[in-house]
């Protein structure tokens, strides 16, 4: 251990874990990060390599014996019924039933929604009632036939934190310098700070800002493969990532039919991945989004107030040098057309994603960091319980070019940095000015793009500044655009161009398409061909999420493929075979594919003849589509779900193709369109072989 490891272990004993061990096991398992970290903290709390190796084997053995894998719910329930009770690792939700006038537990992978639970468990562990809690849970079988439940929880030991002590967290921070604390944070997310410049460290910390400051509007656009969405999908159980699809006001804000608040009422951060692909069906959605982004409230028949931050991440296809030197393009180019200037003006922070390093093992740490869930709890507590905005307002001095929304965005950014890096005490003047300068730069990046788009001078005050501790005014620039004339002094569109195009008295340049193309041709910045590169993806489909189909997940990675091999042990029951049929329908839309191979298994209770008949029907149907279906049905259990595409891509879905909840009714929404069907919590890994 280095000096930082020793200090972190001393100050936060039992709340730290070696991050390289997490990476080593994570690559071979589809288990939530905090489950792995819990087990590693239990079995690998040592510096001796032999003990660590033995601990790793114990972790793998525990996962094999006790972790309820998706699609193994029937086996798990059978274990409880035959042995009387059994201990599992699973996510437990507790819900109150008005009809029964009592609480019931629901176990996600065990796949039972009506498990009896004692009130002592959900009284001691609040999170059971607030979104669920991963735990070691002993489930027992109820022998009394008259009771209306089959299983009950005999014992429950949380894996995630069920309570958090903020005072102890602050006491540990007070014994560290700012730079030491920043290193602890970076190592917690798996990065080695010694391999990063100070500016890149600030960028990585900035990705955490929406997790700690309420109603913080954040955007990051940049190249693919820099881990933009990881912080929102894996780091905190209080954030949710919406991967493309349709954004509706009922899902995001308020469902008038059900009288229920949407995602902004349940999550600290609602993040939109691939923001350019967002489809807005109803223009009211954008109007409500504007209201919410402005002040954290909106009205849909009822007044709703919520603390959720909104984060938008996406990809830039043009080079930054091209964009900042172009009179036509700006750094908001990937945003959907519905995101007008009013939406953009509400962004407090634009992170320059093009400055982030590509994902690489070179930057991964082999040292200790906080257990991810512990730091996520600290951020959640501060978002809900602390307010540093007034402290910042008393201390900051901004220049005259800083207008209303500029000031609010800058102050919220600085307040968020204080929560992350100075949770219990104020920073020094030098540190405070570093945060102020960085926050102004991030807001100026927003304002420069709006100024390029606007035909008048509404956003022309882009020289945002602050006064340092000596009273000197400091103007802050964005490094990518400081010397770009097209960004600093953009040409204004002539609103009378159509009437004056033939008039020699017209002095303002027009922006006809022909003029633009010839102008760009004379510049040294030649527009590159926009090629959407496929990248590896690792994400979680959350429980109850909609918007996922086999087409949306697989189709981009099937291009150019000729054959596909599907390994899924659970293509046996009728609904599972129907899922496979839907998968085949998605596959045959790719004209190059000529062969599908299915490797599956059957169990003791499987009607093998019926299963074979159904698959043979599908086989004959595919022959008519000029596609060969090769079937391999084994008695021996497969332990891996994966889909291998002959173009080099591999898709691993921990539940296989059966990751949808069973529809409540054949006549309900989602019974036919998988995009509208609710999912169960599922891990998806897409990578090159």
PDB file of C-alpha atoms in Angstrom, residues 380-555:
ATOM      1  CA  UNK A 380     -27.012  11.585  -1.948  1.00  0.00           C
ATOM      2  CA  UNK A 381     -26.997  12.951   1.605  1.00  0.00           C
ATOM      3  CA  UNK A 382     -25.454  16.240   0.487  1.00  0.00           C
ATOM      4  CA  UNK A 383     -27.854  16.650  -2.429  1.00  0.00           C
ATOM      5  CA  UNK A 384     -30.811  16.277  -0.084  1.00  0.00           C
ATOM      6  CA  UNK A 385     -29.509  17.809   3.169  1.00  0.00           C
ATOM      7  CA  UNK A 386     -26.849  20.468   2.487  1.00  0.00           C
ATOM      8  CA  UNK A 387     -26.857  23.830   0.687  1.00  0.00           C
ATOM      9  CA  UNK A 388     -23.599  25.625  -0.188  1.00  0.00           C
ATOM     10  CA  UNK A 389     -25.151  28.143  -2.605  1.00  0.00           C
ATOM     11  CA  UNK A 390     -25.431  30.958  -0.042  1.00  0.00           C
ATOM     12  CA  UNK A 391     -21.853  30.368   1.090  1.00  0.00           C
ATOM     13  CA  UNK A 392     -20.693  30.746  -2.518  1.00  0.00           C
ATOM     14  CA  UNK A 393     -22.860  33.851  -3.036  1.00  0.00           C
ATOM     15  CA  UNK A 394     -21.260  35.606  -0.067  1.00  0.00           C
ATOM     16  CA  UNK A 395     -17.748  34.881  -1.280  1.00  0.00           C
ATOM     17  CA  UNK A 396     -17.841  35.152  -5.078  1.00  0.00           C
ATOM     18  CA  UNK A 397     -17.430  38.414  -7.053  1.00  0.00           C
ATOM     19  CA  UNK A 398     -18.421  38.210 -10.719  1.00  0.00           C
ATOM     20  CA  UNK A 399     -17.906  40.700 -13.587  1.00  0.00           C
ATOM     21  CA  UNK A 400     -20.538  42.804 -15.332  1.00  0.00           C
ATOM     22  CA  UNK A 401     -20.852  40.464 -18.345  1.00  0.00           C
ATOM     23  CA  UNK A 402     -22.251  37.729 -16.061  1.00  0.00           C
ATOM     24  CA  UNK A 403     -26.045  37.782 -16.452  1.00  0.00           C
ATOM     25  CA  UNK A 404     -28.857  36.043 -14.542  1.00  0.00           C
ATOM     26  CA  UNK A 405     -28.579  32.443 -15.739  1.00  0.00           C
ATOM     27  CA  UNK A 406     -24.798  32.745 -16.014  1.00  0.00           C
ATOM     28  CA  UNK A 407     -24.593  33.691 -12.345  1.00  0.00           C
ATOM     29  CA  UNK A 408     -26.890  30.897 -11.200  1.00  0.00           C
ATOM     30  CA  UNK A 409     -25.037  28.259 -13.240  1.00  0.00           C
ATOM     31  CA  UNK A 410     -21.600  29.390 -12.064  1.00  0.00           C
ATOM     32  CA  UNK A 411     -22.628  29.485  -8.404  1.00  0.00           C
ATOM     33  CA  UNK A 412     -24.273  26.054  -8.555  1.00  0.00           C
ATOM     34  CA  UNK A 413     -21.142  24.603 -10.162  1.00  0.00           C
ATOM     35  CA  UNK A 414     -18.879  26.039  -7.432  1.00  0.00           C
ATOM     36  CA  UNK A 415     -21.308  24.863  -4.730  1.00  0.00           C
ATOM     37  CA  UNK A 416     -21.182  21.329  -6.177  1.00  0.00           C
ATOM     38  CA  UNK A 417     -17.362  21.343  -6.151  1.00  0.00           C
ATOM     39  CA  UNK A 418     -17.430  22.403  -2.485  1.00  0.00           C
ATOM     40  CA  UNK A 419     -19.762  19.515  -1.628  1.00  0.00           C
ATOM     41  CA  UNK A 420     -17.496  16.966  -3.306  1.00  0.00           C
ATOM     42  CA  UNK A 421     -14.068  18.285  -2.285  1.00  0.00           C
ATOM     43  CA  UNK A 422     -14.842  20.333   0.864  1.00  0.00           C
ATOM     44  CA  UNK A 423     -17.893  18.720   2.498  1.00  0.00           C
ATOM     45  CA  UNK A 424     -17.278  20.197   5.952  1.00  0.00           C
ATOM     46  CA  UNK A 425     -15.049  23.292   5.673  1.00  0.00           C
ATOM     47  CA  UNK A 426     -14.470  26.177   3.255  1.00  0.00           C
ATOM     48  CA  UNK A 427     -11.628  26.024   0.692  1.00  0.00           C
ATOM     49  CA  UNK A 428      -8.642  28.379   0.612  1.00  0.00           C
ATOM     50  CA  UNK A 429      -8.798  31.483  -1.606  1.00  0.00           C
ATOM     51  CA  UNK A 430      -6.585  29.775  -4.187  1.00  0.00           C
ATOM     52  CA  UNK A 431      -8.781  26.677  -4.299  1.00  0.00           C
ATOM     53  CA  UNK A 432     -11.976  28.729  -4.423  1.00  0.00           C
ATOM     54  CA  UNK A 433     -10.689  30.806  -7.347  1.00  0.00           C
ATOM     55  CA  UNK A 434      -9.738  27.597  -9.187  1.00  0.00           C
ATOM     56  CA  UNK A 435     -13.357  26.394  -8.924  1.00  0.00           C
ATOM     57  CA  UNK A 436     -14.746  29.787  -9.940  1.00  0.00           C
ATOM     58  CA  UNK A 437     -12.511  30.011 -13.020  1.00  0.00           C
ATOM     59  CA  UNK A 438     -13.384  26.459 -14.052  1.00  0.00           C
ATOM     60  CA  UNK A 439     -17.132  27.077 -13.533  1.00  0.00           C
ATOM     61  CA  UNK A 440     -17.030  30.294 -15.596  1.00  0.00           C
ATOM     62  CA  UNK A 441     -15.253  28.499 -18.437  1.00  0.00           C
ATOM     63  CA  UNK A 442     -17.904  25.769 -18.467  1.00  0.00           C
ATOM     64  CA  UNK A 443     -20.734  28.341 -18.575  1.00  0.00           C
ATOM     65  CA  UNK A 444     -18.954  30.478 -21.185  1.00  0.00           C
ATOM     66  CA  UNK A 445     -18.814  27.394 -23.453  1.00  0.00           C
ATOM     67  CA  UNK A 446     -22.631  27.314 -23.336  1.00  0.00           C
ATOM     68  CA  UNK A 447     -22.964  31.041 -24.012  1.00  0.00           C
ATOM     69  CA  UNK A 448     -20.538  31.075 -26.945  1.00  0.00           C
ATOM     70  CA  UNK A 449     -22.597  28.467 -28.789  1.00  0.00           C
ATOM     71  CA  UNK A 450     -25.850  30.337 -28.194  1.00  0.00           C
ATOM     72  CA  UNK A 451     -24.193  33.530 -29.422  1.00  0.00           C
ATOM     73  CA  UNK A 452     -23.224  31.793 -32.670  1.00  0.00           C
ATOM     74  CA  UNK A 453     -26.824  30.661 -33.214  1.00  0.00           C
ATOM     75  CA  UNK A 454     -28.609  33.915 -32.332  1.00  0.00           C
ATOM     76  CA  UNK A 455     -29.076  36.514 -35.055  1.00  0.00           C
ATOM     77  CA  UNK A 456     -28.869  39.429 -32.586  1.00  0.00           C
ATOM     78  CA  UNK A 457     -26.772  40.359 -29.541  1.00  0.00           C
ATOM     79  CA  UNK A 458     -28.883  38.705 -26.849  1.00  0.00           C
ATOM     80  CA  UNK A 459     -26.016  36.411 -25.814  1.00  0.00           C
ATOM     81  CA  UNK A 460     -23.143  38.623 -26.994  1.00  0.00           C
ATOM     82  CA  UNK A 461     -21.719  39.186 -23.491  1.00  0.00           C
ATOM     83  CA  UNK A 462     -19.433  36.171 -23.588  1.00  0.00           C
ATOM     84  CA  UNK A 463     -16.419  37.674 -21.784  1.00  0.00           C
ATOM     85  CA  UNK A 464     -17.432  36.306 -18.394  1.00  0.00           C
ATOM     86  CA  UNK A 465     -15.106  37.284 -15.549  1.00  0.00           C
ATOM     87  CA  UNK A 466     -14.541  37.288 -11.780  1.00  0.00           C
ATOM     88  CA  UNK A 467     -12.549  39.347  -9.297  1.00  0.00           C
ATOM     89  CA  UNK A 468      -9.745  37.506  -7.503  1.00  0.00           C
ATOM     90  CA  UNK A 469      -8.681  37.996  -3.881  1.00  0.00           C
ATOM     91  CA  UNK A 470      -6.488  40.996  -4.863  1.00  0.00           C
ATOM     92  CA  UNK A 471      -9.421  42.771  -6.547  1.00  0.00           C
ATOM     93  CA  UNK A 472      -8.165  42.143 -10.101  1.00  0.00           C
ATOM     94  CA  UNK A 473     -10.754  41.286 -12.765  1.00  0.00           C
ATOM     95  CA  UNK A 474      -9.960  38.027 -14.578  1.00  0.00           C
ATOM     96  CA  UNK A 475     -11.667  37.237 -17.905  1.00  0.00           C
ATOM     97  CA  UNK A 476     -11.956  33.473 -18.474  1.00  0.00           C
ATOM     98  CA  UNK A 477     -11.694  31.891 -21.943  1.00  0.00           C
ATOM     99  CA  UNK A 478     -12.405  28.407 -23.300  1.00  0.00           C
ATOM    100  CA  UNK A 479      -9.075  27.007 -24.536  1.00  0.00           C
ATOM    101  CA  UNK A 480     -10.514  25.493 -27.716  1.00  0.00           C
ATOM    102  CA  UNK A 481     -12.095  28.754 -28.946  1.00  0.00           C
ATOM    103  CA  UNK A 482      -9.946  31.533 -27.487  1.00  0.00           C
ATOM    104  CA  UNK A 483      -8.294  32.319 -30.848  1.00  0.00           C
ATOM    105  CA  UNK A 484     -11.217  31.279 -33.075  1.00  0.00           C
ATOM    106  CA  UNK A 485     -12.625  34.413 -34.719  1.00  0.00           C
ATOM    107  CA  UNK A 486     -15.739  32.573 -35.914  1.00  0.00           C
ATOM    108  CA  UNK A 487     -16.679  31.839 -32.286  1.00  0.00           C
ATOM    109  CA  UNK A 488     -15.534  35.051 -30.604  1.00  0.00           C
ATOM    110  CA  UNK A 489     -17.048  37.346 -33.278  1.00  0.00           C
ATOM    111  CA  UNK A 490     -19.607  35.342 -35.241  1.00  0.00           C
ATOM    112  CA  UNK A 491     -21.201  36.836 -38.337  1.00  0.00           C
ATOM    113  CA  UNK A 492     -24.825  37.874 -37.939  1.00  0.00           C
ATOM    114  CA  UNK A 493     -27.432  36.519 -40.314  1.00  0.00           C
ATOM    115  CA  UNK A 494     -29.236  39.138 -42.382  1.00  0.00           C
ATOM    116  CA  UNK A 495     -32.950  38.683 -41.713  1.00  0.00           C
ATOM    117  CA  UNK A 496     -33.704  40.694 -44.907  1.00  0.00           C
ATOM    118  CA  UNK A 497     -31.376  38.625 -47.080  1.00  0.00           C
ATOM    119  CA  UNK A 498     -34.153  37.245 -49.305  1.00  0.00           C
ATOM    120  CA  UNK A 499     -35.426  40.756 -50.145  1.00  0.00           C
ATOM    121  CA  UNK A 500     -32.000  42.261 -50.666  1.00  0.00           C
ATOM    122  CA  UNK A 501     -30.183  39.453 -52.442  1.00  0.00           C
ATOM    123  CA  UNK A 502     -30.169  41.430 -55.699  1.00  0.00           C
ATOM    124  CA  UNK A 503     -29.428  44.771 -54.086  1.00  0.00           C
ATOM    125  CA  UNK A 504     -25.859  46.075 -54.168  1.00  0.00           C
ATOM    126  CA  UNK A 505     -26.602  48.122 -51.040  1.00  0.00           C
ATOM    127  CA  UNK A 506     -26.771  44.957 -48.942  1.00  0.00           C
ATOM    128  CA  UNK A 507     -23.603  44.689 -46.826  1.00  0.00           C
ATOM    129  CA  UNK A 508     -24.516  41.850 -44.511  1.00  0.00           C
ATOM    130  CA  UNK A 509     -23.477  38.342 -45.636  1.00  0.00           C
ATOM    131  CA  UNK A 510     -26.244  35.928 -46.473  1.00  0.00           C
ATOM    132  CA  UNK A 511     -26.290  32.323 -45.352  1.00  0.00           C
ATOM    133  CA  UNK A 512     -27.605  30.594 -48.421  1.00  0.00           C
ATOM    134  CA  UNK A 513     -26.521  26.967 -48.713  1.00  0.00           C
ATOM    135  CA  UNK A 514     -24.436  27.734 -51.844  1.00  0.00           C
ATOM    136  CA  UNK A 515     -22.590  30.543 -50.053  1.00  0.00           C
ATOM    137  CA  UNK A 516     -21.849  28.360 -47.056  1.00  0.00           C
ATOM    138  CA  UNK A 517     -20.433  25.486 -49.093  1.00  0.00           C
ATOM    139  CA  UNK A 518     -18.119  27.723 -51.144  1.00  0.00           C
ATOM    140  CA  UNK A 519     -16.999  29.543 -48.018  1.00  0.00           C
ATOM    141  CA  UNK A 520     -16.118  26.280 -46.291  1.00  0.00           C
ATOM    142  CA  UNK A 521     -14.315  25.040 -49.388  1.00  0.00           C
ATOM    143  CA  UNK A 522     -11.934  28.017 -49.223  1.00  0.00           C
ATOM    144  CA  UNK A 523     -11.097  27.354 -45.565  1.00  0.00           C
ATOM    145  CA  UNK A 524      -8.383  24.904 -44.471  1.00  0.00           C
ATOM    146  CA  UNK A 525     -10.949  23.187 -42.260  1.00  0.00           C
ATOM    147  CA  UNK A 526     -12.486  20.589 -44.556  1.00  0.00           C
ATOM    148  CA  UNK A 527     -15.549  18.864 -43.248  1.00  0.00           C
ATOM    149  CA  UNK A 528     -14.882  15.168 -42.543  1.00  0.00           C
ATOM    150  CA  UNK A 529     -17.280  12.432 -43.605  1.00  0.00           C
ATOM    151  CA  UNK A 530     -19.533  11.639 -40.686  1.00  0.00           C
ATOM    152  CA  UNK A 531     -18.922   7.998 -39.829  1.00  0.00           C
ATOM    153  CA  UNK A 532     -20.697   6.612 -36.790  1.00  0.00           C
ATOM    154  CA  UNK A 533     -18.236   4.202 -35.242  1.00  0.00           C
ATOM    155  CA  UNK A 534     -19.594   1.354 -33.178  1.00  0.00           C
ATOM    156  CA  UNK A 535     -18.136   1.256 -29.678  1.00  0.00           C
ATOM    157  CA  UNK A 536     -18.188  -1.188 -26.815  1.00  0.00           C
ATOM    158  CA  UNK A 537     -21.069  -0.600 -24.404  1.00  0.00           C
ATOM    159  CA  UNK A 538     -21.654  -1.674 -20.818  1.00  0.00           C
ATOM    160  CA  UNK A 539     -24.959  -0.620 -19.299  1.00  0.00           C
ATOM    161  CA  UNK A 540     -27.780  -1.668 -16.993  1.00  0.00           C
ATOM    162  CA  UNK A 541     -31.447  -1.819 -17.965  1.00  0.00           C
ATOM    163  CA  UNK A 542     -33.220  -0.769 -14.789  1.00  0.00           C
ATOM    164  CA  UNK A 543     -36.224  -2.523 -13.276  1.00  0.00           C
ATOM    165  CA  UNK A 544     -39.450  -1.210 -14.845  1.00  0.00           C
ATOM    166  CA  UNK A 545     -37.651   0.564 -17.727  1.00  0.00           C
ATOM    167  CA  UNK A 546     -39.195   0.631 -21.202  1.00  0.00           C
ATOM    168  CA  UNK A 547     -37.776   1.493 -24.615  1.00  0.00           C
ATOM    169  CA  UNK A 548     -35.652  -1.641 -25.147  1.00  0.00           C
ATOM    170  CA  UNK A 549     -36.149  -4.112 -27.979  1.00  0.00           C
ATOM    171  CA  UNK A 550     -33.927  -6.628 -29.730  1.00  0.00           C
ATOM    172  CA  UNK A 551     -33.662  -4.188 -32.654  1.00  0.00           C
ATOM    173  CA  UNK A 552     -32.412  -1.293 -30.533  1.00  0.00           C
ATOM    174  CA  UNK A 553     -29.816  -3.443 -28.756  1.00  0.00           C
ATOM    175  CA  UNK A 554     -28.537  -5.721 -31.542  1.00  0.00           C
ATOM    176  CA  UNK A 555     -29.215  -4.184 -34.964  1.00  0.00           C
TER     177      UNK A 555
END
